[in-house]
């Protein structure tokens, strides 16, 4: 047996789940009421309180919440929606679902996020909405974007799929957008397996999203728990099945209680990486922007020309040591599904450089010091002095 084969594999991410989640889930199963019900309502209330936003509508995924956000904002055929190309493809896909056109904007080279400047460069006469993304958990600089969009009567949607627990100017991200969407996918900081949330300060939009998520039935089931006879069906418009279950919500309620602890641990791991890799030339690490803090959903590293092994070389060294790392955030405009799209006049140079030169290191709550040091040592040995064969 070689040394490599005895090393346990270090995965890139792993949800932090325990007895409390198991107990909460078992209680829902025992109750016999496993679909959307009181637990979803409780999760929504807890989420809106913790994120400092008036209304929260739980959904089956963040992608579903993105779709609902665009529908309630009235976006449709003939409209342009500016989105960063540097994002998971769901951001652009939701725009396509409603028949609008995604127009890709570039990102700031330091934060990896869209800015008022990059959005401004992508505006068209038909731009009705902008979807900004808190990429990898790094908060977007929303205030200048709001100012730009308010001037042009453009709806601001925030894709905070990665950013629960991240702060913008001391407040939870998302509270300054017209509509914000969140993900509880199993790779995200707070998870319900699959699941999402839409938050907004507008009661009318929240109410419409609430009915749209269940085929626009006249009355949501959360409000008719006690009625024996079901009311007559009334479908006010064409809706969707985007419901979260009480099983998911029960897990989410427990997860949400641990949010501060989870973010603190992730920030500790990120600080260990930065300290352990300081002084290695040719690497730049994701960091808090001046106006906020990240939850370190992703700890990404930009591999610059000064690092001889290059990104691909470093990825294979990590893989050889049993460490899962991935290439950085994708660029939607390079995917076959979007290659043919008009990307407007925006140039995407920073997007292309970041997607080509970054990689993401393992970060999860239970990642231990031994594993963190193994990652650090592997990168140090692959460092600038070592030529890549
Ligand atoms: C994960 C993610 C999504 C999709 O979330 P789902 O809950 O899986 O639909 C959307 N946008 C971004 C930026 C994401 O990271």
mmCIF file of C-alpha atoms and ligand atoms in Angstrom:
data_model
loop_
_atom_site.group_PDB
_atom_site.id
_atom_site.type_symbol
_atom_site.label_atom_id
_atom_site.label_comp_id
_atom_site.label_asym_id
_atom_site.label_seq_id
_atom_site.Cartn_x
_atom_site.Cartn_y
_atom_site.Cartn_z
ATOM 1 C CA UNK A 1 0.000 0.000 0.000
ATOM 2 C CA UNK A 2 1.366 3.407 -0.906
ATOM 3 C CA UNK A 3 1.058 6.435 1.315
ATOM 4 C CA UNK A 4 -1.569 7.914 -0.999
ATOM 5 C CA UNK A 5 -3.985 5.008 -0.735
ATOM 6 C CA UNK A 6 -4.195 5.186 3.055
ATOM 7 C CA UNK A 7 -4.991 8.893 3.052
ATOM 8 C CA UNK A 8 -8.672 9.496 3.581
ATOM 9 C CA UNK A 9 -10.260 11.468 0.798
ATOM 10 C CA UNK A 10 -11.054 15.070 1.688
ATOM 11 C CA UNK A 11 -14.294 16.101 0.058
ATOM 12 C CA UNK A 12 -14.851 19.664 -1.063
ATOM 13 C CA UNK A 13 -18.030 20.083 0.955
ATOM 14 C CA UNK A 14 -20.227 18.181 3.379
ATOM 15 C CA UNK A 15 -23.390 19.315 5.133
ATOM 16 C CA UNK A 16 -23.264 19.669 8.922
ATOM 17 C CA UNK A 17 -26.100 17.473 10.124
ATOM 18 C CA UNK A 18 -26.676 15.816 13.478
ATOM 19 C CA UNK A 19 -29.098 14.283 15.929
ATOM 20 C CA UNK A 20 -31.206 17.421 16.142
ATOM 21 C CA UNK A 21 -32.003 17.314 12.430
ATOM 22 C CA UNK A 22 -32.745 13.577 12.647
ATOM 23 C CA UNK A 23 -35.096 14.162 15.578
ATOM 24 C CA UNK A 24 -36.899 17.052 13.880
ATOM 25 C CA UNK A 25 -37.345 14.969 10.742
ATOM 26 C CA UNK A 26 -38.598 11.951 12.689
ATOM 27 C CA UNK A 27 -41.208 14.102 14.409
ATOM 28 C CA UNK A 28 -42.604 15.275 11.083
ATOM 29 C CA UNK A 29 -42.710 11.719 9.735
ATOM 30 C CA UNK A 30 -44.479 10.536 12.909
ATOM 31 C CA UNK A 31 -47.049 13.328 12.559
ATOM 32 C CA UNK A 32 -48.101 11.856 9.213
ATOM 33 C CA UNK A 33 -48.264 15.324 7.690
ATOM 34 C CA UNK A 34 -45.169 15.471 5.521
ATOM 35 C CA UNK A 35 -46.094 17.907 2.726
ATOM 36 C CA UNK A 36 -46.230 21.707 2.945
ATOM 37 C CA UNK A 37 -47.699 22.634 6.325
ATOM 38 C CA UNK A 38 -46.909 24.270 9.672
ATOM 39 C CA UNK A 39 -43.166 23.551 9.566
ATOM 40 C CA UNK A 40 -42.829 25.431 6.280
ATOM 41 C CA UNK A 41 -44.652 28.374 7.837
ATOM 42 C CA UNK A 42 -42.351 28.274 10.871
ATOM 43 C CA UNK A 43 -39.238 28.065 8.701
ATOM 44 C CA UNK A 44 -40.423 31.040 6.644
ATOM 45 C CA UNK A 45 -41.065 33.112 9.774
ATOM 46 C CA UNK A 46 -37.664 32.255 11.238
ATOM 47 C CA UNK A 47 -35.929 32.984 7.950
ATOM 48 C CA UNK A 48 -37.540 36.376 7.361
ATOM 49 C CA UNK A 49 -36.718 37.408 10.942
ATOM 50 C CA UNK A 50 -33.077 36.335 10.704
ATOM 51 C CA UNK A 51 -32.601 37.922 7.267
ATOM 52 C CA UNK A 52 -34.332 41.163 8.310
ATOM 53 C CA UNK A 53 -36.855 41.102 5.486
ATOM 54 C CA UNK A 54 -40.630 41.281 5.738
ATOM 55 C CA UNK A 55 -41.791 38.255 3.736
ATOM 56 C CA UNK A 56 -40.308 34.832 3.039
ATOM 57 C CA UNK A 57 -41.800 32.254 0.664
ATOM 58 C CA UNK A 58 -40.292 28.752 0.766
ATOM 59 C CA UNK A 59 -39.827 26.899 -2.528
ATOM 60 C CA UNK A 60 -38.524 23.588 -3.820
ATOM 61 C CA UNK A 61 -35.225 25.176 -4.924
ATOM 62 C CA UNK A 62 -33.472 28.472 -5.496
ATOM 63 C CA UNK A 63 -33.960 27.971 -9.227
ATOM 64 C CA UNK A 64 -37.724 27.824 -8.594
ATOM 65 C CA UNK A 65 -37.486 30.983 -6.454
ATOM 66 C CA UNK A 66 -35.566 32.751 -9.250
ATOM 67 C CA UNK A 67 -38.306 31.785 -11.699
ATOM 68 C CA UNK A 68 -41.038 33.053 -9.336
ATOM 69 C CA UNK A 69 -39.121 36.298 -8.682
ATOM 70 C CA UNK A 70 -39.057 37.098 -12.397
ATOM 71 C CA UNK A 71 -42.740 36.200 -12.824
ATOM 72 C CA UNK A 72 -43.939 38.380 -9.917
ATOM 73 C CA UNK A 73 -41.722 41.244 -11.155
ATOM 74 C CA UNK A 74 -43.590 41.004 -14.459
ATOM 75 C CA UNK A 75 -40.580 40.075 -16.599
ATOM 76 C CA UNK A 76 -41.387 38.334 -19.880
ATOM 77 C CA UNK A 77 -40.866 38.176 -23.642
ATOM 78 C CA UNK A 78 -39.278 41.310 -25.075
ATOM 79 C CA UNK A 79 -37.514 42.162 -21.812
ATOM 80 C CA UNK A 80 -33.783 42.074 -21.219
ATOM 81 C CA UNK A 81 -32.371 40.982 -17.867
ATOM 82 C CA UNK A 82 -28.742 41.725 -17.032
ATOM 83 C CA UNK A 83 -27.015 38.823 -15.266
ATOM 84 C CA UNK A 84 -23.351 38.115 -14.575
ATOM 85 C CA UNK A 85 -22.075 35.308 -16.776
ATOM 86 C CA UNK A 86 -19.837 34.257 -13.867
ATOM 87 C CA UNK A 87 -22.512 32.306 -11.986
ATOM 88 C CA UNK A 88 -24.105 28.919 -11.776
ATOM 89 C CA UNK A 89 -26.187 28.486 -14.933
ATOM 90 C CA UNK A 90 -29.484 28.633 -12.964
ATOM 91 C CA UNK A 91 -29.223 32.439 -12.807
ATOM 92 C CA UNK A 92 -29.398 32.804 -16.592
ATOM 93 C CA UNK A 93 -31.769 29.844 -17.026
ATOM 94 C CA UNK A 94 -34.514 31.488 -14.962
ATOM 95 C CA UNK A 95 -34.460 34.466 -17.339
ATOM 96 C CA UNK A 96 -34.892 32.081 -20.253
ATOM 97 C CA UNK A 97 -37.823 30.317 -18.494
ATOM 98 C CA UNK A 98 -39.919 33.523 -18.609
ATOM 99 C CA UNK A 99 -39.078 34.184 -22.259
ATOM 100 C CA UNK A 100 -36.843 37.168 -21.528
ATOM 101 C CA UNK A 101 -33.283 37.579 -22.796
ATOM 102 C CA UNK A 102 -30.284 37.230 -20.482
ATOM 103 C CA UNK A 103 -27.680 39.910 -21.236
ATOM 104 C CA UNK A 104 -24.366 38.977 -19.667
ATOM 105 C CA UNK A 105 -22.329 41.529 -17.754
ATOM 106 C CA UNK A 106 -18.743 41.320 -16.542
ATOM 107 C CA UNK A 107 -17.595 41.257 -12.912
ATOM 108 C CA UNK A 108 -15.188 43.101 -10.676
ATOM 109 C CA UNK A 109 -11.813 41.291 -10.801
ATOM 110 C CA UNK A 110 -11.339 41.434 -7.010
ATOM 111 C CA UNK A 111 -14.746 40.308 -5.717
ATOM 112 C CA UNK A 112 -15.988 38.309 -8.718
ATOM 113 C CA UNK A 113 -19.304 40.160 -8.512
ATOM 114 C CA UNK A 114 -21.206 42.431 -10.866
ATOM 115 C CA UNK A 115 -20.902 46.146 -10.084
ATOM 116 C CA UNK A 116 -22.838 49.267 -11.041
ATOM 117 C CA UNK A 117 -20.185 49.855 -13.734
ATOM 118 C CA UNK A 118 -20.323 46.386 -15.298
ATOM 119 C CA UNK A 119 -24.136 46.429 -15.187
ATOM 120 C CA UNK A 120 -24.231 49.911 -16.713
ATOM 121 C CA UNK A 121 -22.115 48.666 -19.622
ATOM 122 C CA UNK A 122 -24.662 45.910 -20.311
ATOM 123 C CA UNK A 123 -27.880 47.956 -20.130
ATOM 124 C CA UNK A 124 -30.124 48.046 -23.185
ATOM 125 C CA UNK A 125 -33.308 49.987 -23.903
ATOM 126 C CA UNK A 126 -35.241 46.822 -22.990
ATOM 127 C CA UNK A 127 -33.550 46.131 -19.633
ATOM 128 C CA UNK A 128 -36.309 45.626 -17.035
ATOM 129 C CA UNK A 129 -34.442 43.693 -14.354
ATOM 130 C CA UNK A 130 -30.976 42.902 -13.086
ATOM 131 C CA UNK A 131 -30.020 39.753 -11.197
ATOM 132 C CA UNK A 132 -26.964 40.335 -9.044
ATOM 133 C CA UNK A 133 -25.194 37.373 -7.443
ATOM 134 C CA UNK A 134 -23.335 37.194 -4.126
ATOM 135 C CA UNK A 135 -20.872 34.839 -5.740
ATOM 136 C CA UNK A 136 -19.481 32.167 -3.450
ATOM 137 C CA UNK A 137 -20.913 34.133 -0.521
ATOM 138 C CA UNK A 138 -19.091 37.424 -1.215
ATOM 139 C CA UNK A 139 -21.666 40.204 -0.822
ATOM 140 C CA UNK A 140 -22.382 42.303 -3.872
ATOM 141 C CA UNK A 141 -21.964 46.104 -3.469
ATOM 142 C CA UNK A 142 -25.682 46.749 -3.731
ATOM 143 C CA UNK A 143 -26.099 50.475 -2.968
ATOM 144 C CA UNK A 144 -24.532 51.846 -6.187
ATOM 145 C CA UNK A 145 -26.394 49.164 -8.180
ATOM 146 C CA UNK A 146 -29.695 50.196 -6.542
ATOM 147 C CA UNK A 147 -29.016 53.803 -7.382
ATOM 148 C CA UNK A 148 -28.342 52.968 -11.038
ATOM 149 C CA UNK A 149 -31.380 50.694 -11.323
ATOM 150 C CA UNK A 150 -33.757 53.085 -9.510
ATOM 151 C CA UNK A 151 -32.791 55.776 -12.002
ATOM 152 C CA UNK A 152 -33.828 53.492 -14.886
ATOM 153 C CA UNK A 153 -36.806 51.827 -13.106
ATOM 154 C CA UNK A 154 -35.098 48.443 -13.243
ATOM 155 C CA UNK A 155 -36.068 45.726 -10.736
ATOM 156 C CA UNK A 156 -33.157 44.447 -8.652
ATOM 157 C CA UNK A 157 -33.194 40.721 -7.899
ATOM 158 C CA UNK A 158 -30.438 39.311 -5.694
ATOM 159 C CA UNK A 159 -29.336 35.710 -6.178
ATOM 160 C CA UNK A 160 -28.124 35.045 -2.632
ATOM 161 C CA UNK A 161 -28.097 31.269 -3.184
ATOM 162 C CA UNK A 162 -24.602 31.117 -1.676
ATOM 163 C CA UNK A 163 -24.820 33.950 0.799
ATOM 164 C CA UNK A 164 -26.915 33.096 3.857
ATOM 165 C CA UNK A 165 -24.960 34.549 6.769
ATOM 166 C CA UNK A 166 -22.996 37.028 4.649
ATOM 167 C CA UNK A 167 -23.292 40.696 5.605
ATOM 168 C CA UNK A 168 -23.527 43.870 3.547
ATOM 169 C CA UNK A 169 -22.677 47.001 5.551
ATOM 170 C CA UNK A 170 -23.441 45.108 8.741
ATOM 171 C CA UNK A 171 -26.842 43.770 7.655
ATOM 172 C CA UNK A 172 -27.800 40.413 6.113
ATOM 173 C CA UNK A 173 -27.336 40.443 2.329
ATOM 174 C CA UNK A 174 -30.480 40.638 0.266
ATOM 175 C CA UNK A 175 -32.430 43.035 2.449
ATOM 176 C CA UNK A 176 -31.783 45.898 0.022
ATOM 177 C CA UNK A 177 -32.997 44.181 -3.161
ATOM 178 C CA UNK A 178 -36.578 44.130 -4.477
ATOM 179 C CA UNK A 179 -36.541 40.346 -4.427
ATOM 180 C CA UNK A 180 -33.907 37.972 -3.067
ATOM 181 C CA UNK A 181 -33.571 34.224 -3.594
ATOM 182 C CA UNK A 182 -31.771 31.644 -1.483
ATOM 183 C CA UNK A 183 -30.693 28.013 -1.880
ATOM 184 C CA UNK A 184 -30.752 25.148 0.621
ATOM 185 C CA UNK A 185 -29.190 22.646 -1.788
ATOM 186 C CA UNK A 186 -26.986 20.095 -0.018
ATOM 187 C CA UNK A 187 -23.799 21.944 -1.051
ATOM 188 C CA UNK A 188 -24.926 25.224 0.483
ATOM 189 C CA UNK A 189 -24.175 26.481 4.030
ATOM 190 C CA UNK A 190 -27.739 25.967 5.322
ATOM 191 C CA UNK A 191 -29.320 22.906 3.736
ATOM 192 C CA UNK A 192 -32.631 21.086 3.507
ATOM 193 C CA UNK A 193 -31.349 18.618 0.879
ATOM 194 C CA UNK A 194 -33.083 20.572 -1.860
ATOM 195 C CA UNK A 195 -34.972 23.762 -1.203
ATOM 196 C CA UNK A 196 -35.095 27.495 -1.688
ATOM 197 C CA UNK A 197 -36.624 30.729 -0.462
ATOM 198 C CA UNK A 198 -37.834 33.974 -1.960
ATOM 199 C CA UNK A 199 -37.748 37.067 0.262
ATOM 200 C CA UNK A 200 -39.149 40.532 -0.394
ATOM 201 C CA UNK A 201 -40.426 43.607 1.428
ATOM 202 C CA UNK A 202 -43.489 43.720 -0.845
ATOM 203 C CA UNK A 203 -46.587 41.961 0.504
ATOM 204 C CA UNK A 204 -48.265 41.758 -2.935
ATOM 205 C CA UNK A 205 -45.273 40.031 -4.524
ATOM 206 C CA UNK A 206 -44.943 37.595 -1.621
ATOM 207 C CA UNK A 207 -48.658 36.737 -1.824
ATOM 208 C CA UNK A 208 -48.466 36.121 -5.560
ATOM 209 C CA UNK A 209 -45.344 33.948 -5.218
ATOM 210 C CA UNK A 210 -47.145 31.988 -2.492
ATOM 211 C CA UNK A 211 -50.023 31.087 -4.805
ATOM 212 C CA UNK A 212 -47.874 30.605 -7.919
ATOM 213 C CA UNK A 213 -45.783 27.990 -6.097
ATOM 214 C CA UNK A 214 -48.810 25.711 -5.879
ATOM 215 C CA UNK A 215 -50.510 26.037 -9.226
ATOM 216 C CA UNK A 216 -52.107 29.333 -8.172
ATOM 217 C CA UNK A 217 -54.681 27.627 -6.000
ATOM 218 C CA UNK A 218 -57.074 30.092 -4.418
ATOM 219 C CA UNK A 219 -56.036 29.269 -0.835
ATOM 220 C CA UNK A 220 -52.640 28.078 0.365
ATOM 221 C CA UNK A 221 -52.735 24.854 2.434
ATOM 222 C CA UNK A 222 -50.899 26.525 5.317
ATOM 223 C CA UNK A 223 -54.079 28.544 5.946
ATOM 224 C CA UNK A 224 -56.591 25.743 5.739
ATOM 225 C CA UNK A 225 -55.150 23.227 8.151
ATOM 226 C CA UNK A 226 -58.267 23.174 10.271
ATOM 227 C CA UNK A 227 -60.962 23.047 7.638
ATOM 228 C CA UNK A 228 -62.448 19.572 7.224
ATOM 229 C CA UNK A 229 -64.048 20.136 3.884
ATOM 230 C CA UNK A 230 -61.678 21.427 1.216
ATOM 231 C CA UNK A 231 -62.782 24.636 -0.475
ATOM 232 C CA UNK A 232 -63.663 24.645 -4.181
ATOM 233 C CA UNK A 233 -60.618 24.705 -6.418
ATOM 234 C CA UNK A 234 -59.799 27.945 -8.087
ATOM 235 C CA UNK A 235 -56.738 28.382 -10.292
ATOM 236 C CA UNK A 236 -56.316 32.081 -10.868
ATOM 237 C CA UNK A 237 -53.497 31.809 -13.407
ATOM 238 C CA UNK A 238 -51.007 29.257 -14.729
ATOM 239 C CA UNK A 239 -48.778 28.377 -11.772
ATOM 240 C CA UNK A 240 -46.153 25.819 -10.849
ATOM 241 C CA UNK A 241 -45.422 23.065 -8.356
ATOM 242 C CA UNK A 242 -42.574 24.633 -6.404
ATOM 243 C CA UNK A 243 -43.504 23.493 -2.891
ATOM 244 C CA UNK A 244 -41.166 22.774 -0.010
ATOM 245 C CA UNK A 245 -42.149 19.899 2.303
ATOM 246 C CA UNK A 246 -42.457 19.994 6.107
ATOM 247 C CA UNK A 247 -39.705 17.349 6.197
ATOM 248 C CA UNK A 248 -37.310 19.787 4.534
ATOM 249 C CA UNK A 249 -38.495 22.754 6.592
ATOM 250 C CA UNK A 250 -38.027 20.860 9.892
ATOM 251 C CA UNK A 251 -34.376 20.283 8.975
ATOM 252 C CA UNK A 252 -34.054 23.905 7.849
ATOM 253 C CA UNK A 253 -35.340 25.227 11.178
ATOM 254 C CA UNK A 254 -32.572 23.379 13.021
ATOM 255 C CA UNK A 255 -29.944 24.420 10.460
ATOM 256 C CA UNK A 256 -30.922 28.070 10.707
ATOM 257 C CA UNK A 257 -30.356 28.018 14.475
ATOM 258 C CA UNK A 258 -26.742 27.026 13.783
ATOM 259 C CA UNK A 259 -26.094 29.644 11.126
ATOM 260 C CA UNK A 260 -23.827 31.890 13.226
ATOM 261 C CA UNK A 261 -21.783 28.893 14.359
ATOM 262 C CA UNK A 262 -21.472 27.569 10.816
ATOM 263 C CA UNK A 263 -20.323 30.908 9.418
ATOM 264 C CA UNK A 264 -17.833 31.377 12.271
ATOM 265 C CA UNK A 265 -16.279 27.967 11.593
ATOM 266 C CA UNK A 266 -16.037 28.603 7.837
ATOM 267 C CA UNK A 267 -14.341 31.941 8.468
ATOM 268 C CA UNK A 268 -11.887 30.205 10.806
ATOM 269 C CA UNK A 269 -11.020 27.631 8.108
ATOM 270 C CA UNK A 270 -10.534 30.386 5.529
ATOM 271 C CA UNK A 271 -8.220 32.242 7.942
ATOM 272 C CA UNK A 272 -6.178 29.041 8.403
ATOM 273 C CA UNK A 273 -5.739 28.699 4.641
ATOM 274 C CA UNK A 274 -4.693 32.323 4.289
ATOM 275 C CA UNK A 275 -2.203 32.056 7.181
ATOM 276 C CA UNK A 276 -0.820 28.712 5.982
ATOM 277 C CA UNK A 277 -0.375 29.833 2.395
ATOM 278 C CA UNK A 278 0.872 33.366 3.068
ATOM 279 C CA UNK A 279 4.085 34.120 1.253
ATOM 280 C CA UNK A 280 3.420 31.695 -1.614
ATOM 281 C CA UNK A 281 3.798 33.818 -4.723
ATOM 282 C CA UNK A 282 1.226 33.671 -7.493
ATOM 283 C CA UNK A 283 -1.842 32.883 -5.408
ATOM 284 C CA UNK A 284 -4.632 35.320 -4.544
ATOM 285 C CA UNK A 285 -7.385 34.372 -2.115
ATOM 286 C CA UNK A 286 -10.993 35.440 -1.933
ATOM 287 C CA UNK A 287 -11.426 37.934 0.899
ATOM 288 C CA UNK A 288 -13.993 40.159 2.559
ATOM 289 C CA UNK A 289 -14.748 43.215 0.439
ATOM 290 C CA UNK A 290 -14.400 46.610 2.196
ATOM 291 C CA UNK A 291 -18.201 46.893 2.597
ATOM 292 C CA UNK A 292 -19.077 43.490 4.016
ATOM 293 C CA UNK A 293 -18.201 39.967 5.088
ATOM 294 C CA UNK A 294 -18.494 36.641 3.302
ATOM 295 C CA UNK A 295 -19.748 33.371 4.794
ATOM 296 C CA UNK A 296 -17.019 31.578 2.765
ATOM 297 C CA UNK A 297 -19.533 29.340 1.020
ATOM 298 C CA UNK A 298 -16.605 29.000 -1.387
ATOM 299 C CA UNK A 299 -12.952 29.574 -0.613
ATOM 300 C CA UNK A 300 -11.581 30.343 -4.038
ATOM 301 C CA UNK A 301 -7.982 30.859 -5.046
ATOM 302 C CA UNK A 302 -6.803 32.661 -8.149
ATOM 303 C CA UNK A 303 -3.744 30.943 -9.609
ATOM 304 C CA UNK A 304 -1.724 33.713 -11.228
ATOM 305 C CA UNK A 305 1.065 33.413 -13.826
ATOM 306 C CA UNK A 306 3.704 33.506 -11.022
ATOM 307 C CA UNK A 307 2.575 30.077 -9.806
ATOM 308 C CA UNK A 308 4.500 27.663 -12.051
ATOM 309 C CA UNK A 309 2.301 24.590 -11.657
ATOM 310 C CA UNK A 310 -0.658 26.569 -13.000
ATOM 311 C CA UNK A 311 -4.260 25.927 -12.074
ATOM 312 C CA UNK A 312 -4.511 22.562 -13.822
ATOM 313 C CA UNK A 313 -1.211 21.429 -12.295
ATOM 314 C CA UNK A 314 -2.364 22.428 -8.829
ATOM 315 C CA UNK A 315 -5.704 20.678 -9.294
ATOM 316 C CA UNK A 316 -3.974 17.433 -10.253
ATOM 317 C CA UNK A 317 -1.556 17.681 -7.284
ATOM 318 C CA UNK A 318 -4.540 18.079 -4.973
ATOM 319 C CA UNK A 319 -6.325 15.150 -6.626
ATOM 320 C CA UNK A 320 -3.179 13.003 -6.261
ATOM 321 C CA UNK A 321 -3.280 13.732 -2.522
ATOM 322 C CA UNK A 322 -6.924 12.706 -2.298
ATOM 323 C CA UNK A 323 -8.155 16.281 -1.961
ATOM 324 C CA UNK A 324 -11.267 17.277 -3.876
ATOM 325 C CA UNK A 325 -11.005 20.735 -5.358
ATOM 326 C CA UNK A 326 -12.944 22.111 -8.291
ATOM 327 C CA UNK A 327 -12.365 24.638 -11.020
ATOM 328 C CA UNK A 328 -13.751 28.051 -10.120
ATOM 329 C CA UNK A 329 -17.188 29.413 -10.927
ATOM 330 C CA UNK A 330 -18.383 28.696 -14.449
ATOM 331 C CA UNK A 331 -19.083 31.302 -17.131
ATOM 332 C CA UNK A 332 -22.579 30.825 -18.551
ATOM 333 C CA UNK A 333 -21.790 32.572 -21.856
ATOM 334 C CA UNK A 334 -19.320 29.807 -22.683
ATOM 335 C CA UNK A 335 -21.828 26.997 -22.217
ATOM 336 C CA UNK A 336 -23.307 25.449 -25.365
ATOM 337 C CA UNK A 337 -26.771 26.447 -24.106
ATOM 338 C CA UNK A 338 -25.853 30.149 -24.208
ATOM 339 C CA UNK A 339 -23.053 30.458 -26.729
ATOM 340 C CA UNK A 340 -25.409 31.661 -29.431
ATOM 341 C CA UNK A 341 -26.894 34.388 -27.259
ATOM 342 C CA UNK A 342 -26.286 38.043 -27.866
ATOM 343 C CA UNK A 343 -24.127 39.145 -24.952
ATOM 344 C CA UNK A 344 -24.794 42.817 -25.615
ATOM 345 C CA UNK A 345 -21.879 45.194 -25.742
ATOM 346 C CA UNK A 346 -20.432 44.095 -22.438
ATOM 347 C CA UNK A 347 -16.935 42.695 -22.561
ATOM 348 C CA UNK A 348 -16.418 39.755 -20.266
ATOM 349 C CA UNK A 349 -12.655 39.836 -19.778
ATOM 350 C CA UNK A 350 -12.598 39.547 -15.980
ATOM 351 C CA UNK A 351 -15.209 36.796 -16.102
ATOM 352 C CA UNK A 352 -13.084 34.790 -18.517
ATOM 353 C CA UNK A 353 -9.883 35.288 -16.545
ATOM 354 C CA UNK A 354 -11.506 34.312 -13.229
ATOM 355 C CA UNK A 355 -13.241 31.221 -14.601
ATOM 356 C CA UNK A 356 -9.942 30.116 -16.210
ATOM 357 C CA UNK A 357 -7.628 30.803 -13.269
ATOM 358 C CA UNK A 358 -9.525 30.027 -10.073
ATOM 359 C CA UNK A 359 -10.086 26.881 -8.074
ATOM 360 C CA UNK A 360 -12.153 26.143 -4.978
ATOM 361 C CA UNK A 361 -10.685 24.433 -1.895
ATOM 362 C CA UNK A 362 -12.542 22.239 0.619
ATOM 363 C CA UNK A 363 -14.502 24.134 3.278
ATOM 364 C CA UNK A 364 -17.098 22.499 5.501
ATOM 365 C CA UNK A 365 -17.990 22.686 9.159
ATOM 366 C CA UNK A 366 -16.329 19.459 10.243
ATOM 367 C CA UNK A 367 -13.117 19.891 8.218
ATOM 368 C CA UNK A 368 -10.427 19.232 10.845
ATOM 369 C CA UNK A 369 -6.995 20.783 11.394
ATOM 370 C CA UNK A 370 -5.153 17.710 10.089
ATOM 371 C CA UNK A 371 -7.043 17.935 6.800
ATOM 372 C CA UNK A 372 -6.585 21.695 6.542
ATOM 373 C CA UNK A 373 -2.840 21.225 6.999
ATOM 374 C CA UNK A 374 -2.782 18.483 4.378
ATOM 375 C CA UNK A 375 -4.366 20.870 1.877
ATOM 376 C CA UNK A 376 -1.861 23.586 2.804
ATOM 377 C CA UNK A 377 1.137 21.246 2.545
ATOM 378 C CA UNK A 378 0.019 19.912 -0.810
ATOM 379 C CA UNK A 379 -0.251 23.422 -2.216
ATOM 380 C CA UNK A 380 3.113 24.416 -0.733
ATOM 381 C CA UNK A 381 4.855 21.450 -2.401
ATOM 382 C CA UNK A 382 3.202 22.305 -5.694
ATOM 383 C CA UNK A 383 4.378 25.903 -5.167
ATOM 384 C CA UNK A 384 6.199 28.330 -7.428
ATOM 385 C CA UNK A 385 9.616 26.716 -7.000
ATOM 386 C CA UNK A 386 8.430 23.359 -8.310
ATOM 387 C CA UNK A 387 8.207 23.038 -12.078
ATOM 388 C CA UNK A 388 5.117 21.317 -13.437
ATOM 389 C CA UNK A 389 6.076 18.266 -15.467
HETATM 390 C C1 LIG B 1 -26.658 26.878 -6.065
HETATM 391 C C2 LIG B 1 -27.004 28.085 -6.856
HETATM 392 C C3 LIG B 1 -28.246 28.218 -7.502
HETATM 393 C C4 LIG B 1 -29.235 27.099 -7.595
HETATM 394 O O1 LIG B 1 -29.756 26.707 -6.390
HETATM 395 P P1 LIG B 1 -30.755 25.444 -6.353
HETATM 396 O O2 LIG B 1 -31.346 25.512 -4.986
HETATM 397 O O3 LIG B 1 -29.903 24.231 -6.568
HETATM 398 O O4 LIG B 1 -31.754 25.629 -7.427
HETATM 399 C C5 LIG B 1 -28.534 29.416 -8.125
HETATM 400 N N1 LIG B 1 -27.658 30.426 -8.157
HETATM 401 C C6 LIG B 1 -26.446 30.333 -7.579
HETATM 402 C C7 LIG B 1 -25.510 31.501 -7.620
HETATM 403 C C8 LIG B 1 -26.072 29.156 -6.923
HETATM 404 O O5 LIG B 1 -24.858 29.052 -6.381
#
